[in-house]
XYZ file of C-alpha atoms in Angstrom:
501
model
C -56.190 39.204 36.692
C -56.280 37.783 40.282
C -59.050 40.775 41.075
C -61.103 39.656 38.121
C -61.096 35.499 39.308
C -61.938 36.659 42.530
C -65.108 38.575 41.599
C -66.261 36.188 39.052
C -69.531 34.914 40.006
C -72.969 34.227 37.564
C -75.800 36.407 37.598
C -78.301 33.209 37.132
C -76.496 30.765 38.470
C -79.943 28.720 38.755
C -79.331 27.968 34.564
C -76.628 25.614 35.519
C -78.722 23.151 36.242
C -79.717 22.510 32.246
C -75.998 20.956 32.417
C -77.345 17.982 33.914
C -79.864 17.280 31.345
C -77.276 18.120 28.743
C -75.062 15.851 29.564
C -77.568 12.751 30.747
C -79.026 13.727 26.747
C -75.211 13.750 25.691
C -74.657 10.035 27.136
C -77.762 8.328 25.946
C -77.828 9.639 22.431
C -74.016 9.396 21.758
C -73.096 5.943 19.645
C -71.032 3.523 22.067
C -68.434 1.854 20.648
C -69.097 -1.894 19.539
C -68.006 -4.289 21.758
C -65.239 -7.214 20.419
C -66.182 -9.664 22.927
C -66.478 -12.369 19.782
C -63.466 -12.713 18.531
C -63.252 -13.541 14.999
C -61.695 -16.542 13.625
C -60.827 -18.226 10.826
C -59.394 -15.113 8.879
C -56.474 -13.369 9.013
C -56.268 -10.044 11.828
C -55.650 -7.317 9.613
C -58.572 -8.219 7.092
C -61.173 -9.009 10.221
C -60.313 -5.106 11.873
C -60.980 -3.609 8.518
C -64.013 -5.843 7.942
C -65.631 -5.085 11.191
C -67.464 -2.588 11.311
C -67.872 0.231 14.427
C -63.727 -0.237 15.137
C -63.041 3.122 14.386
C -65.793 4.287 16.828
C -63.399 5.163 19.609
C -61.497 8.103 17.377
C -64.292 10.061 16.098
C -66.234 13.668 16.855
C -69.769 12.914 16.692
C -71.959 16.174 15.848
C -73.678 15.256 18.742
C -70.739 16.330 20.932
C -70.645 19.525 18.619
C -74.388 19.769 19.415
C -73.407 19.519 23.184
C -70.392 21.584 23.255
C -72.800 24.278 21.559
C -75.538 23.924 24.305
C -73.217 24.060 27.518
C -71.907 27.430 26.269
C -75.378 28.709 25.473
C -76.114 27.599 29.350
C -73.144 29.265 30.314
C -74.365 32.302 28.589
C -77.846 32.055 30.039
C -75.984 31.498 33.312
C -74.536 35.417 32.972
C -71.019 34.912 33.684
C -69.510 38.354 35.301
C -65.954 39.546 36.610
C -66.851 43.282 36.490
C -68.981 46.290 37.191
C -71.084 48.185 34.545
C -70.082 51.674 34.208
C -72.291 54.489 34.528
C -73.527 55.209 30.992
C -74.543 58.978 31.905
C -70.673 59.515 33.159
C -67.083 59.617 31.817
C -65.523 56.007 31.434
C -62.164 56.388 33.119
C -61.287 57.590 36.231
C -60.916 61.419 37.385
C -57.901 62.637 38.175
C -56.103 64.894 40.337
C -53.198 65.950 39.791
C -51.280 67.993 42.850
C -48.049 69.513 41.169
C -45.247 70.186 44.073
C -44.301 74.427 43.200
C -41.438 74.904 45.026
C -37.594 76.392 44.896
C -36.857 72.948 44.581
C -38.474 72.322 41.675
C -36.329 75.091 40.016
C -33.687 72.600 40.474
C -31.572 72.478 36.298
C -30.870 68.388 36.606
C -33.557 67.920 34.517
C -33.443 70.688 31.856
C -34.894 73.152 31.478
C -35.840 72.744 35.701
C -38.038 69.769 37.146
C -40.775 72.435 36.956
C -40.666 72.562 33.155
C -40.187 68.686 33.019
C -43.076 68.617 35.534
C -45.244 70.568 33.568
C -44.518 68.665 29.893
C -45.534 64.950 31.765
C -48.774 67.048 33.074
C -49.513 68.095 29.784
C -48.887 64.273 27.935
C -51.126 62.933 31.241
C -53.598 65.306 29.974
C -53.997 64.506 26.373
C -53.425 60.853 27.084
C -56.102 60.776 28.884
C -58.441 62.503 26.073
C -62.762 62.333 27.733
C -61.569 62.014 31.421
C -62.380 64.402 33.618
C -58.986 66.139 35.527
C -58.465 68.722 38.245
C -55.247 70.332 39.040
C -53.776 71.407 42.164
C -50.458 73.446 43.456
C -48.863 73.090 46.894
C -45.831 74.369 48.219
C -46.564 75.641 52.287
C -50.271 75.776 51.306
C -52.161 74.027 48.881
C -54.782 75.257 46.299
C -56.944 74.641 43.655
C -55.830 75.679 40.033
C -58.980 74.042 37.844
C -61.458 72.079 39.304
C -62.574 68.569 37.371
C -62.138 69.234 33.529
C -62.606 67.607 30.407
C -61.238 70.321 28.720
C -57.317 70.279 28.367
C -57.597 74.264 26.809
C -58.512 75.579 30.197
C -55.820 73.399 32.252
C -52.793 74.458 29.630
C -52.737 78.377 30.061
C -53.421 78.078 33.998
C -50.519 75.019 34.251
C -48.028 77.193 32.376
C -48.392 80.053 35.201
C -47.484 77.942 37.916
C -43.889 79.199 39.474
C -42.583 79.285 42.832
C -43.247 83.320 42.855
C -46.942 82.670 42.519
C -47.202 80.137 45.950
C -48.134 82.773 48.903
C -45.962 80.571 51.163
C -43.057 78.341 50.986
C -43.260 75.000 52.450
C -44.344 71.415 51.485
C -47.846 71.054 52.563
C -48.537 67.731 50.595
C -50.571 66.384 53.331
C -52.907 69.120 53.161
C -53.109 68.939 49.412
C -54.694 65.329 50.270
C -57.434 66.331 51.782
C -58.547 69.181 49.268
C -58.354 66.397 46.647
C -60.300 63.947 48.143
C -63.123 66.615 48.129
C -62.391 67.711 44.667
C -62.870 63.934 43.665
C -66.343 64.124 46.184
C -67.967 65.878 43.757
C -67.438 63.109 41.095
C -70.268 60.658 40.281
C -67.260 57.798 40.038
C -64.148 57.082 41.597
C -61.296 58.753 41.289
C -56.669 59.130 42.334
C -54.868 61.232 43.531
C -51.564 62.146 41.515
C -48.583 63.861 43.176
C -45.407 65.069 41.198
C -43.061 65.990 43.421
C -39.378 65.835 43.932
C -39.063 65.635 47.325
C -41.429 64.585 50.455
C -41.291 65.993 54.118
C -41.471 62.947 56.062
C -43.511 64.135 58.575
C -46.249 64.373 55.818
C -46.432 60.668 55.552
C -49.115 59.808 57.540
C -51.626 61.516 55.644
C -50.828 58.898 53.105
C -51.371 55.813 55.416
C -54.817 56.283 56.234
C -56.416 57.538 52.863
C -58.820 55.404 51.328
C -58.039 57.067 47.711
C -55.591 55.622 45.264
C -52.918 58.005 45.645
C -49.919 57.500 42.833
C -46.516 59.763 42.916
C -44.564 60.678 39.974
C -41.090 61.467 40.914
C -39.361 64.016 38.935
C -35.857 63.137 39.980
C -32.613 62.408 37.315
C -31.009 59.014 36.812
C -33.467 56.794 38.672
C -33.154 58.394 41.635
C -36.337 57.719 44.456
C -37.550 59.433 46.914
C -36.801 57.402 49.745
C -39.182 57.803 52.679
C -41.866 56.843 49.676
C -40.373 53.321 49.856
C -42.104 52.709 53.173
C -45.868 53.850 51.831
C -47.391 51.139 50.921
C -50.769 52.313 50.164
C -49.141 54.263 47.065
C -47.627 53.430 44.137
C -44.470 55.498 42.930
C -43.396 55.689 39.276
C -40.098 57.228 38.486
C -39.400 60.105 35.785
C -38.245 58.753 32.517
C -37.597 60.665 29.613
C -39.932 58.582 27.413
C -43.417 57.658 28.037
C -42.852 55.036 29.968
C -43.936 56.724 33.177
C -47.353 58.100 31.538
C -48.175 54.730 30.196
C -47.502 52.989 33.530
C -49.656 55.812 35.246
C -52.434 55.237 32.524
C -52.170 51.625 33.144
C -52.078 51.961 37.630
C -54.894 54.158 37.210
C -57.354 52.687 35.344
C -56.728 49.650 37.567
C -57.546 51.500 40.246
C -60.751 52.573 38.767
C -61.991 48.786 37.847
C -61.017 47.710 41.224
C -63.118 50.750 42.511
C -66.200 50.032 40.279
C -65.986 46.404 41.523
C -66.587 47.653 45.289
C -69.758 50.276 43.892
C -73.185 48.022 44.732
C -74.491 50.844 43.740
C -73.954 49.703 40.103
C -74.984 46.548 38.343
C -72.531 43.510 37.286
C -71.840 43.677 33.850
C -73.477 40.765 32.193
C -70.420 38.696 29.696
C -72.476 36.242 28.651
C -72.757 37.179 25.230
C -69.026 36.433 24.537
C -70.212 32.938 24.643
C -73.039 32.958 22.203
C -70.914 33.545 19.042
C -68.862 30.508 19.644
C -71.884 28.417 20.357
C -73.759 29.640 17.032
C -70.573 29.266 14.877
C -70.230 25.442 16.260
C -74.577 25.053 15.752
C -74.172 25.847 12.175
C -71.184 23.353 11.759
C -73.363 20.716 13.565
C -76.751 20.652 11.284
C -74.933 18.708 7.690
C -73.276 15.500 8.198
C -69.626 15.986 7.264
C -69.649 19.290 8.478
C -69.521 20.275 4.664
C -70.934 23.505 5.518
C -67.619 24.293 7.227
C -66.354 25.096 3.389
C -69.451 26.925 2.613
C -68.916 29.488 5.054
C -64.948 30.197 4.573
C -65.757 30.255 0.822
C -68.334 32.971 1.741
C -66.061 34.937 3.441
C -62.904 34.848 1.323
C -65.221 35.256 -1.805
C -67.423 38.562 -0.580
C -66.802 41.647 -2.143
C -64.513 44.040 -0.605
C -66.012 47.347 -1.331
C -65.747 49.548 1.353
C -69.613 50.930 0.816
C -70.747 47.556 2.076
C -67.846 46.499 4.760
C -70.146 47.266 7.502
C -72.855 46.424 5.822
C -73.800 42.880 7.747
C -74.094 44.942 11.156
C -77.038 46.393 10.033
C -79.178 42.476 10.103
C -78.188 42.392 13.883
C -77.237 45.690 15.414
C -79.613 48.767 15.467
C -77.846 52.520 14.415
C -78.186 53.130 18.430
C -76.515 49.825 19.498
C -74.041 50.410 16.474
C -73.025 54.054 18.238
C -72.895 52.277 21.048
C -70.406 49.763 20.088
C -68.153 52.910 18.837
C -68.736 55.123 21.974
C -67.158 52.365 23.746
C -64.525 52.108 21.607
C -63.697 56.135 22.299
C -64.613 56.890 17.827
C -67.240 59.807 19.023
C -67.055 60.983 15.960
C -68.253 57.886 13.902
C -70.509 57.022 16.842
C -72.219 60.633 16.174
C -73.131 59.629 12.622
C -74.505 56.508 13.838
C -76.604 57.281 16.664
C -80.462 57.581 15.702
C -81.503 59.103 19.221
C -80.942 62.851 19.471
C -79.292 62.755 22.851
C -76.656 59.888 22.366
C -75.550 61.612 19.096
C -75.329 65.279 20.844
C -73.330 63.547 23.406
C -71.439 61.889 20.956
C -70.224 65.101 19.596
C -69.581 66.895 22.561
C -67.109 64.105 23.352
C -65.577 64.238 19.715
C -65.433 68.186 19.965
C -67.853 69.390 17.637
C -69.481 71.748 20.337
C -71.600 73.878 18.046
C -73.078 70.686 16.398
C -73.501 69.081 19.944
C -75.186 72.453 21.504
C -77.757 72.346 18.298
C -79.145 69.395 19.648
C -79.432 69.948 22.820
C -81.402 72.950 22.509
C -84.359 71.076 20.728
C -84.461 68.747 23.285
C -86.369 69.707 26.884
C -84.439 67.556 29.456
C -82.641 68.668 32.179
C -79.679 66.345 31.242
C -79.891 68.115 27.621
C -79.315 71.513 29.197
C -77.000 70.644 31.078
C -75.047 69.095 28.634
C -75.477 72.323 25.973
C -74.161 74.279 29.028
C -71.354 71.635 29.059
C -70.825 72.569 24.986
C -71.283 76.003 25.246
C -68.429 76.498 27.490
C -66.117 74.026 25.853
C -66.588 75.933 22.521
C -66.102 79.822 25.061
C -69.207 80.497 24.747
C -69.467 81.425 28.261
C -73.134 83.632 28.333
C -75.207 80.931 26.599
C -73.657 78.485 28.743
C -75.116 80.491 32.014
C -78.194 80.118 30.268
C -77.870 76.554 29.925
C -76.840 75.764 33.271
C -79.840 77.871 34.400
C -82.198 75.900 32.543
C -80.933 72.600 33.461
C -81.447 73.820 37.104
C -84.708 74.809 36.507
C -86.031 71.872 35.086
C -84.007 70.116 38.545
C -83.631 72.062 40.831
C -80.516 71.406 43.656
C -78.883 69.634 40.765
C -75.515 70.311 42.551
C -73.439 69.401 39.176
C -75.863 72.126 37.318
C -75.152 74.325 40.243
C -71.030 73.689 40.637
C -70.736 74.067 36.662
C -73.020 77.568 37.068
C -70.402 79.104 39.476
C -67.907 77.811 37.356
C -68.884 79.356 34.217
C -70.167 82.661 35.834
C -66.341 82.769 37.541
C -64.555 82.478 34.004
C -67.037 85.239 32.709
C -65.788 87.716 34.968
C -62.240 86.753 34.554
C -62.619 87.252 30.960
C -64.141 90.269 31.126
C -62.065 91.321 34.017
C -58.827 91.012 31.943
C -61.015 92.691 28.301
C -61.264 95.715 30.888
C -57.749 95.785 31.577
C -56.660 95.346 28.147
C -59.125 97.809 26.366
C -56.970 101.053 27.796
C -54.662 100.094 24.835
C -51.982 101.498 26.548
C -48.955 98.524 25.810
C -51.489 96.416 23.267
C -50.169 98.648 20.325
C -53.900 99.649 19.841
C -54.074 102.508 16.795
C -55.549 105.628 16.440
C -58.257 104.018 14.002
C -59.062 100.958 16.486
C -61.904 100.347 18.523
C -61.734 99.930 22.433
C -64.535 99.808 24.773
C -65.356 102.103 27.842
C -64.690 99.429 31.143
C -67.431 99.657 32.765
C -69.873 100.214 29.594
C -68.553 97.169 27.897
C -69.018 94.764 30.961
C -71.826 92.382 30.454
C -71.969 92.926 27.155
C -70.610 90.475 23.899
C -67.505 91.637 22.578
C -67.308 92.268 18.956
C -63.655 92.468 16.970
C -63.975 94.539 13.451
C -61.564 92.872 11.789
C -60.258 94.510 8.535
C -62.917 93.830 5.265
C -59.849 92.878 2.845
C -57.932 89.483 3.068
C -58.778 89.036 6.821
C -60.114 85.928 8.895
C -61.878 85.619 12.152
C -59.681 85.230 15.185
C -60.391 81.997 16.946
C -61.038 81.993 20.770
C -57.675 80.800 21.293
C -56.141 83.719 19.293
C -58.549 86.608 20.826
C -57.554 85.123 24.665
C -53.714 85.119 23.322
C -54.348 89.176 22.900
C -55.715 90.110 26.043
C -52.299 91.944 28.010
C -52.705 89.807 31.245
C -49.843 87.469 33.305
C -51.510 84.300 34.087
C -48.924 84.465 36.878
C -50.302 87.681 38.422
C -53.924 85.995 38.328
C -52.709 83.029 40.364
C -50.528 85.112 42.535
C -53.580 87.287 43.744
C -56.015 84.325 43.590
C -53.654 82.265 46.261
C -52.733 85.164 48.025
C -56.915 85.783 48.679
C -57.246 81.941 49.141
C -54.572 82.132 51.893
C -55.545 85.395 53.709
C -59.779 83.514 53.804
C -57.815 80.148 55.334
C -55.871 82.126 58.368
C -59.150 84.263 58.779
């Protein structure tokens, strides 16, 4: 609250000089009270002050001081009153996040069962969905520090690669927290908006603490500790905030809460984006009082509530009245903001918005429709964006390589290219590992495809004709005979060898 009173400002401050008129109008055509200076006589007291007339002057509302109140809030709404930034539209509206998850021995530790890991891994996972449309990276560190996922809307790719975390996997033992600091600051470089930093860790070497004091990133720790206990060289940080483990979702809501703070407080420091104009908030009360000023009596007062109270409730025409102010775009709008993709996708009119709109609510093949009739690089890229979210991993390539086409050095175009090109060959990678059939209880009437014949190719599962459904993407990847924990193993292990090179 302090942070918003402290930006507050107008936009057009120059409108605050109607006041004046206002209230010079507001004094010369307001009735003054009639003056008593005759006193009457000859009558008794209580007959002359209900005889004369104007006494009751001094107690009443004149609609002229409705008419007044009504035209210094209009000012004040012409004025453009503002306490905060204007997100991006073309970006996600909450802050990235990345989350550096301490893989250690320690962690292994049973005081919270199963083992802080587990516990670790189940307030990563609540984070994640909490924070449902934001974009999230994840990061282990024990004596080195590396990348898991890069930023991710998608909480299906995080999941599989969070669950093969272990100590065994971490090419060296250690607690190299203030090097994970540093790799997610330039994770969170490549994000058009502001981002944190979120360590869970039991434990802190306190000779990585100066990393901390000098970081310009909102850096948050979760500690996963029983019974309340801290970590207690964190007490002494004061450029992070530390919330404690709890075993209810206390923690994740206070985390929610810290760090899209952070991310107003951030946006309120970007002059590269524009003030976001709150003026409007004072035009409804100003026509409400208007229409309560125009009939003497204020009669009309009764009118209205008996409107309201008397309408028809039918849902068909509940919504009905937005249509006389709001167009279907402004209407999608209004639910965007309100995070109801889906009902924002039926409203939008323009193709874009409503693609958008259903790549946020998760209808990716409805989303990736649209995009394709449309010939903007922002469309491709966001079909590339669809494609992958819905596995379809070749057509996104394609997308991403149109979008880049149509800009070319578009370094998001570029980063998401890599990105999808990298899961292709892990894919197929593990498809030519599995296809040997050896421990995958393949039959002798089965199917399998030559390695190196079947690489580049689309896979296609026969699936028996009779009483059979398709496998979903989640189901096929669920098949393939591959530890995630030998993938991250050798991945680190490369990572580490490249570093000491």
């Amino acid at each position: 609250m302090s942070g918003a009173l402290a930006d507050f400002h107008f936009l057009r401050a120059s409108w605050l000089l109607f006041l004046i008129p206002i209230a010079i109008l507001w004094w010369v055509k307001r009735p003054k009270p009639n003056s008593h200076s005759q006193s009457i006589t000859g009558i008794a007291p209580h007959l002359a002050a209900a005889l004369t007339l104007g006494a009751e002057n001094g107690k009443r509302v004149y609609p002229i001081d409705v008419a007044m109140i009504a035209a210094i809030l209009v000012t004040l709404a012409a004025a453009g009153p503002t306490w905060s930034r204007a997100p991006n539209p073309l970006v996600a509206d909450t802050a990235p996040l990345v989350i550096a998850l301490k893989v250690t021995d320690s962690m292994e530790e049973p005081d919270l069962p199963p083992s802080r890991l587990d516990r670790a891994k189940f307030k990563v996972t609540d984070l994640i969905n909490a924070r449902v449309g934001a974009q999230t990276a994840l990061i282990a560190y024990a004596g080195t520090p590396h990348r898991v996922a890069p930023l991710t809307e998608d909480a299906n790719i995080l999941r599989p690669l969070l669950e093969g975390l272990a100590p065994a996997v971490m090419p060296k033992q250690g607690d190299a927290a203030a090097d994970a600091l540093p790799l997610a600051e330039t994770i969170l470089n490549d994000s058009d908006t502001p981002g944190a930093v979120l360590f869970v860790l039991d434990d802190l070497d306190p000779s990585q603490l100066s990393a901390f004091e000098n970081t310009t990133v909102p850096v948050f720790f979760l500690t996963m500790l029983p019974n309340g206990q801290n970590i207690a060289q964190l007490n002494d940080l004061r450029t992070a905030t530390v919330v404690p483990f709890s075993n209810d979702e206390r923690d994740i809501n206070r985390l929610e809460r810290q760090i899209q703070s952070a991310y107003t407080a951030a946006l309120d420091d970007d002059d590269r984006l524009d003030w976001q104009d709150r003026g409007w908030m004072l035009a409804w009360p100003a026509a409400f009082l208007s229409l309560l000023w125009f009939r003497r009596g204020w009669v009309i007062r009764l009118l209205l509530l008996s409107v309201i109270f008397a309408a028809p409730s039918g849902s068909a025409k509940a919504d009905g009245w937005r249509d006389w102010f709001l167009t279907p775009d402004q209407q999608g709008q209004i639910a965007m903001n309100k995070k109801r993709y889906a009902q924002a996708a039926e409203l939008f009119g323009d193709p874009y918005h409503k693609g958008y709109a259903q790549l946020k609510a998760g209808q990716y093949p409805e989303a990736a429709a649209v995009f394709t009739e449309l010939d903007t690089p922002e469309a491709a890229f966001s079909e590339g964006m669809a494609r992958i979210r819905n596995r379809e991993y070749r057509p996104a390539i394609a997308a991403f390589e149109t979008a880049l086409e149509r800009r070319p050095n578009w370094l998001e175009a570029q980063h998401n290219l890599d990105v999808s090109k990298a899961i292709l060959d892990f894919v197929e990678t593990t498809r030519e590992q599995s296809d040997t059939g050896e421990e995958a209880g393949i039959g002798a009437d089965d199917t399998v495809f030559d390695n190196e014949a079947g690489r580049g190719e689309d896979t296609t599962i026969q699936a028996p004709t009779e009483g059979a459904q398709a496998m979903s993407a989640d189901q096929w990847i669920s098949t393939i005979d591959t530890d995630m924990q030998d993938f991250l193993r050798n991945r680190f292990l490369l990572e580490n060898q490249e570093q000491q090179q």
